[in-house]
PDB file of C-alpha atoms in Angstrom:
ATOM      1  CA  MET A   1     160.066  56.982 141.342  1.00 61.00           C
ATOM      2  CA  LEU A   2     160.863  59.961 143.505  1.00 84.00           C
ATOM      3  CA  LEU A   3     157.249  60.922 144.174  1.00 94.00           C
ATOM      4  CA  PRO A   4     154.153  59.239 145.626  1.00 95.00           C
ATOM      5  CA  ASP A   5     152.190  56.974 143.277  1.00 96.00           C
ATOM      6  CA  ASP A   6     149.015  59.079 143.507  1.00 97.00           C
ATOM      7  CA  LEU A   7     150.898  62.132 142.179  1.00 97.00           C
ATOM      8  CA  ILE A   8     152.519  60.128 139.381  1.00 98.00           C
ATOM      9  CA  ASP A   9     149.253  58.467 138.349  1.00 98.00           C
ATOM     10  CA  LEU A  10     147.430  61.797 138.131  1.00 98.00           C
ATOM     11  CA  ALA A  11     150.370  63.435 136.352  1.00 98.00           C
ATOM     12  CA  ARG A  12     150.265  60.621 133.773  1.00 98.00           C
ATOM     13  CA  ARG A  13     146.567  61.392 133.131  1.00 98.00           C
ATOM     14  CA  VAL A  14     147.334  65.119 132.778  1.00 98.00           C
ATOM     15  CA  ILE A  15     150.064  64.422 130.213  1.00 98.00           C
ATOM     16  CA  THR A  16     148.046  61.822 128.279  1.00 98.00           C
ATOM     17  CA  GLU A  17     144.787  63.764 128.133  1.00 98.00           C
ATOM     18  CA  ASN A  18     146.375  67.134 127.309  1.00 98.00           C
ATOM     19  CA  ALA A  19     148.690  65.585 124.693  1.00 98.00           C
ATOM     20  CA  ALA A  20     145.651  64.074 122.975  1.00 98.00           C
ATOM     21  CA  LEU A  21     144.251  67.604 122.600  1.00 98.00           C
ATOM     22  CA  GLY A  22     147.573  69.197 121.643  1.00 98.00           C
ATOM     23  CA  ARG A  23     147.273  71.393 124.724  1.00 98.00           C
ATOM     24  CA  LYS A  24     150.223  72.948 126.580  1.00 98.00           C
ATOM     25  CA  VAL A  25     150.225  73.758 130.289  1.00 98.00           C
ATOM     26  CA  ALA A  26     152.173  76.043 132.618  1.00 98.00           C
ATOM     27  CA  LEU A  27     152.394  76.225 136.398  1.00 98.00           C
ATOM     28  CA  ALA A  28     152.904  79.070 138.831  1.00 98.00           C
ATOM     29  CA  GLU A  29     153.854  77.405 142.099  1.00 98.00           C
ATOM     30  CA  SER A  30     154.508  78.911 145.482  1.00 98.00           C
ATOM     31  CA  CYS A  31     153.956  76.568 148.458  1.00 97.00           C
ATOM     32  CA  THR A  32     154.443  73.474 146.277  1.00 98.00           C
ATOM     33  CA  GLY A  33     157.894  74.692 145.215  1.00 97.00           C
ATOM     34  CA  GLY A  34     157.892  72.956 141.833  1.00 98.00           C
ATOM     35  CA  LEU A  35     156.336  69.696 143.030  1.00 98.00           C
ATOM     36  CA  VAL A  36     153.643  69.765 140.326  1.00 98.00           C
ATOM     37  CA  CYS A  37     156.226  70.285 137.578  1.00 98.00           C
ATOM     38  CA  ALA A  38     158.363  67.538 139.105  1.00 98.00           C
ATOM     39  CA  ALA A  39     155.404  65.141 138.946  1.00 98.00           C
ATOM     40  CA  LEU A  40     154.684  66.049 135.326  1.00 98.00           C
ATOM     41  CA  THR A  41     158.305  65.619 134.265  1.00 98.00           C
ATOM     42  CA  GLU A  42     158.379  62.103 135.762  1.00 97.00           C
ATOM     43  CA  ILE A  43     156.177  61.128 132.809  1.00 98.00           C
ATOM     44  CA  ALA A  44     157.758  60.232 129.471  1.00 97.00           C
ATOM     45  CA  GLY A  45     156.374  62.540 126.796  1.00 97.00           C
ATOM     46  CA  SER A  46     155.802  65.420 129.218  1.00 98.00           C
ATOM     47  CA  SER A  47     157.720  67.785 126.927  1.00 98.00           C
ATOM     48  CA  ALA A  48     154.762  67.695 124.532  1.00 98.00           C
ATOM     49  CA  VAL A  49     152.523  69.164 127.258  1.00 98.00           C
ATOM     50  CA  LEU A  50     154.519  71.054 129.906  1.00 98.00           C
ATOM     51  CA  ASP A  51     155.624  74.416 128.538  1.00 98.00           C
ATOM     52  CA  ARG A  52     157.173  75.776 131.736  1.00 98.00           C
ATOM     53  CA  GLY A  53     156.834  76.242 135.440  1.00 98.00           C
ATOM     54  CA  PHE A  54     157.432  79.270 137.612  1.00 98.00           C
ATOM     55  CA  VAL A  55     158.430  78.750 141.228  1.00 98.00           C
ATOM     56  CA  THR A  56     157.600  82.123 142.726  1.00 98.00           C
ATOM     57  CA  TYR A  57     158.021  81.542 146.427  1.00 97.00           C
ATOM     58  CA  SER A  58     158.647  85.125 147.513  1.00 98.00           C
ATOM     59  CA  ASN A  59     156.289  88.033 146.980  1.00 98.00           C
ATOM     60  CA  GLU A  60     159.024  89.727 144.953  1.00 98.00           C
ATOM     61  CA  ALA A  61     159.222  86.722 142.634  1.00 98.00           C
ATOM     62  CA  LYS A  62     155.442  86.802 142.148  1.00 98.00           C
ATOM     63  CA  MET A  63     155.644  90.479 141.200  1.00 98.00           C
ATOM     64  CA  GLU A  64     158.799  90.260 139.036  1.00 98.00           C
ATOM     65  CA  SER A  65     158.216  86.957 137.210  1.00 98.00           C
ATOM     66  CA  LEU A  66     154.422  86.899 136.958  1.00 98.00           C
ATOM     67  CA  ASP A  67     153.476  90.598 137.084  1.00 98.00           C
ATOM     68  CA  VAL A  68     151.341  90.162 140.203  1.00 98.00           C
ATOM     69  CA  PRO A  69     150.433  93.726 141.209  1.00 98.00           C
ATOM     70  CA  ARG A  70     152.014  94.838 144.498  1.00 98.00           C
ATOM     71  CA  ASP A  71     148.700  96.295 145.689  1.00 98.00           C
ATOM     72  CA  ILE A  72     147.028  92.869 145.506  1.00 98.00           C
ATOM     73  CA  ILE A  73     149.735  91.295 147.673  1.00 98.00           C
ATOM     74  CA  ASP A  74     149.846  94.280 150.065  1.00 98.00           C
ATOM     75  CA  THR A  75     146.050  94.394 150.441  1.00 98.00           C
ATOM     76  CA  LEU A  76     144.985  90.736 150.284  1.00 97.00           C
ATOM     77  CA  GLY A  77     148.207  88.828 150.901  1.00 97.00           C
ATOM     78  CA  ALA A  78     150.082  86.197 148.907  1.00 97.00           C
ATOM     79  CA  VAL A  79     147.538  83.572 149.949  1.00 98.00           C
ATOM     80  CA  SER A  80     144.421  84.988 148.303  1.00 98.00           C
ATOM     81  CA  GLY A  81     142.280  84.150 145.328  1.00 97.00           C
ATOM     82  CA  ALA A  82     143.235  87.444 143.694  1.00 97.00           C
ATOM     83  CA  THR A  83     146.943  86.678 144.016  1.00 98.00           C
ATOM     84  CA  ALA A  84     146.516  83.148 142.664  1.00 98.00           C
ATOM     85  CA  TRP A  85     144.442  84.503 139.753  1.00 98.00           C
ATOM     86  CA  ALA A  86     147.125  87.105 138.960  1.00 98.00           C
ATOM     87  CA  MET A  87     149.783  84.369 139.160  1.00 98.00           C
ATOM     88  CA  ALA A  88     147.868  82.174 136.696  1.00 98.00           C
ATOM     89  CA  GLN A  89     147.367  85.116 134.327  1.00 97.00           C
ATOM     90  CA  GLY A  90     151.078  85.939 134.572  1.00 98.00           C
ATOM     91  CA  ALA A  91     152.036  82.347 133.822  1.00 98.00           C
ATOM     92  CA  LEU A  92     149.894  82.451 130.671  1.00 97.00           C
ATOM     93  CA  LYS A  93     151.341  85.816 129.644  1.00 97.00           C
ATOM     94  CA  HIS A  94     154.929  84.616 130.034  1.00 98.00           C
ATOM     95  CA  SER A  95     154.480  81.212 128.365  1.00 98.00           C
ATOM     96  CA  GLN A  96     153.159  79.464 125.295  1.00 98.00           C
ATOM     97  CA  ALA A  97     150.659  77.496 127.397  1.00 98.00           C
ATOM     98  CA  ASP A  98     146.967  77.109 126.673  1.00 98.00           C
ATOM     99  CA  VAL A  99     146.138  76.701 130.363  1.00 98.00           C
ATOM    100  CA  ALA A 100     147.946  77.748 133.544  1.00 98.00           C
ATOM    101  CA  VAL A 101     147.370  76.758 137.147  1.00 98.00           C
ATOM    102  CA  ALA A 102     148.655  78.717 140.135  1.00 98.00           C
ATOM    103  CA  ILE A 103     149.078  77.537 143.727  1.00 98.00           C
ATOM    104  CA  SER A 104     149.755  79.664 146.812  1.00 98.00           C
ATOM    105  CA  GLY A 105     149.268  78.584 150.391  1.00 98.00           C
ATOM    106  CA  ILE A 106     150.493  78.037 153.909  1.00 97.00           C
ATOM    107  CA  ALA A 107     152.240  74.663 154.142  1.00 96.00           C
ATOM    108  CA  GLY A 108     153.301  75.103 157.776  1.00 95.00           C
ATOM    109  CA  PRO A 109     154.213  74.242 160.371  1.00 94.00           C
ATOM    110  CA  ASP A 110     154.518  78.022 160.943  1.00 93.00           C
ATOM    111  CA  GLY A 111     153.102  81.023 159.133  1.00 92.00           C
ATOM    112  CA  GLY A 112     149.440  80.375 159.796  1.00 92.00           C
ATOM    113  CA  SER A 113     147.023  82.741 161.507  1.00 93.00           C
ATOM    114  CA  GLU A 114     143.420  82.630 162.665  1.00 93.00           C
ATOM    115  CA  GLN A 115     142.309  84.108 159.326  1.00 93.00           C
ATOM    116  CA  LYS A 116     144.727  82.031 157.244  1.00 95.00           C
ATOM    117  CA  PRO A 117     145.521  78.759 159.045  1.00 96.00           C
ATOM    118  CA  VAL A 118     148.169  76.220 158.091  1.00 96.00           C
ATOM    119  CA  GLY A 119     146.781  74.129 155.249  1.00 97.00           C
ATOM    120  CA  LEU A 120     144.963  77.020 153.566  1.00 98.00           C
ATOM    121  CA  VAL A 121     145.806  76.873 149.853  1.00 98.00           C
ATOM    122  CA  VAL A 122     144.410  78.913 146.989  1.00 98.00           C
ATOM    123  CA  PHE A 123     144.323  77.732 143.398  1.00 98.00           C
ATOM    124  CA  ALA A 124     143.560  79.488 140.148  1.00 98.00           C
ATOM    125  CA  ARG A 125     143.188  78.233 136.601  1.00 98.00           C
ATOM    126  CA  ALA A 126     143.473  80.516 133.600  1.00 97.00           C
ATOM    127  CA  VAL A 127     142.716  79.499 130.019  1.00 97.00           C
ATOM    128  CA  ARG A 128     144.142  81.429 127.090  1.00 97.00           C
ATOM    129  CA  GLY A 129     141.439  83.383 125.303  1.00 96.00           C
ATOM    130  CA  SER A 130     138.977  83.186 128.201  1.00 94.00           C
ATOM    131  CA  ASP A 131     138.142  85.880 130.738  1.00 86.00           C
ATOM    132  CA  GLU A 132     136.485  83.395 133.079  1.00 87.00           C
ATOM    133  CA  VAL A 133     137.883  83.661 136.601  1.00 85.00           C
ATOM    134  CA  ASP A 134     138.447  80.224 138.108  1.00 93.00           C
ATOM    135  CA  ALA A 135     139.908  80.572 141.606  1.00 95.00           C
ATOM    136  CA  GLU A 136     139.202  78.557 144.721  1.00 96.00           C
ATOM    137  CA  GLU A 137     140.362  78.279 148.299  1.00 97.00           C
ATOM    138  CA  ARG A 138     140.767  74.941 150.056  1.00 97.00           C
ATOM    139  CA  GLN A 139     141.546  74.053 153.642  1.00 97.00           C
ATOM    140  CA  LEU A 140     143.797  70.999 153.312  1.00 97.00           C
ATOM    141  CA  ASP A 141     144.912  68.581 156.028  1.00 92.00           C
ATOM    142  CA  GLY A 142     147.560  70.599 157.832  1.00 84.00           C
ATOM    143  CA  SER A 143     148.980  67.662 159.815  1.00 92.00           C
ATOM    144  CA  SER A 144     152.373  68.077 158.122  1.00 95.00           C
ATOM    145  CA  ARG A 145     154.097  70.317 155.624  1.00 96.00           C
ATOM    146  CA  ALA A 146     154.627  67.348 153.294  1.00 95.00           C
ATOM    147  CA  GLU A 147     150.931  66.436 153.411  1.00 96.00           C
ATOM    148  CA  VAL A 148     149.776  69.988 152.610  1.00 97.00           C
ATOM    149  CA  ARG A 149     152.168  70.099 149.647  1.00 97.00           C
ATOM    150  CA  ARG A 150     151.119  66.643 148.379  1.00 97.00           C
ATOM    151  CA  GLN A 151     147.412  67.466 148.583  1.00 97.00           C
ATOM    152  CA  ALA A 152     147.952  70.860 146.925  1.00 98.00           C
ATOM    153  CA  ALA A 153     149.856  69.214 144.074  1.00 98.00           C
ATOM    154  CA  LEU A 154     146.998  66.737 143.572  1.00 98.00           C
ATOM    155  CA  VAL A 155     144.427  69.547 143.388  1.00 98.00           C
ATOM    156  CA  ALA A 156     146.607  71.449 140.898  1.00 98.00           C
ATOM    157  CA  LEU A 157     146.983  68.361 138.700  1.00 98.00           C
ATOM    158  CA  GLU A 158     143.204  67.870 138.731  1.00 98.00           C
ATOM    159  CA  LEU A 159     142.804  71.477 137.566  1.00 98.00           C
ATOM    160  CA  LEU A 160     145.087  70.722 134.610  1.00 98.00           C
ATOM    161  CA  LEU A 161     142.853  67.923 133.331  1.00 98.00           C
ATOM    162  CA  PRO A 162     140.858  68.939 130.233  1.00 95.00           C
TER     163      PRO A 162
END
């Protein structure tokens, strides 16, 4: 296994539980850089559940691949609930998924500020056919870049559970 056991165990639950419902998922990842998709694809049978993942690390990628409006990024920044929500909506629009989760944050060790410290990660979950906005901000343990990314991936996997 390439990844930590806690990620693999949760990814296995995501695949098993979504497969049982015939549900497809998509990811829009920024600070996790594809880590959530990597965890899901460690699991045999993941092709029945994972439709696709978008790694949109730059603001340009968020705008071009996921249709995140420039004014949201310019006004609120890439690490905002509005940006994560737009990313999740874009992932649904550009996939066959039933549910999409987006992650954007500051993994560190640089890039943080007083308003947006290292370890600040925003998540959004969009469900096809629903207008319900599900976005949240979490301050994760910023002790290391790897730890922020691992914790963010765990939160994203939890959001993919039915």
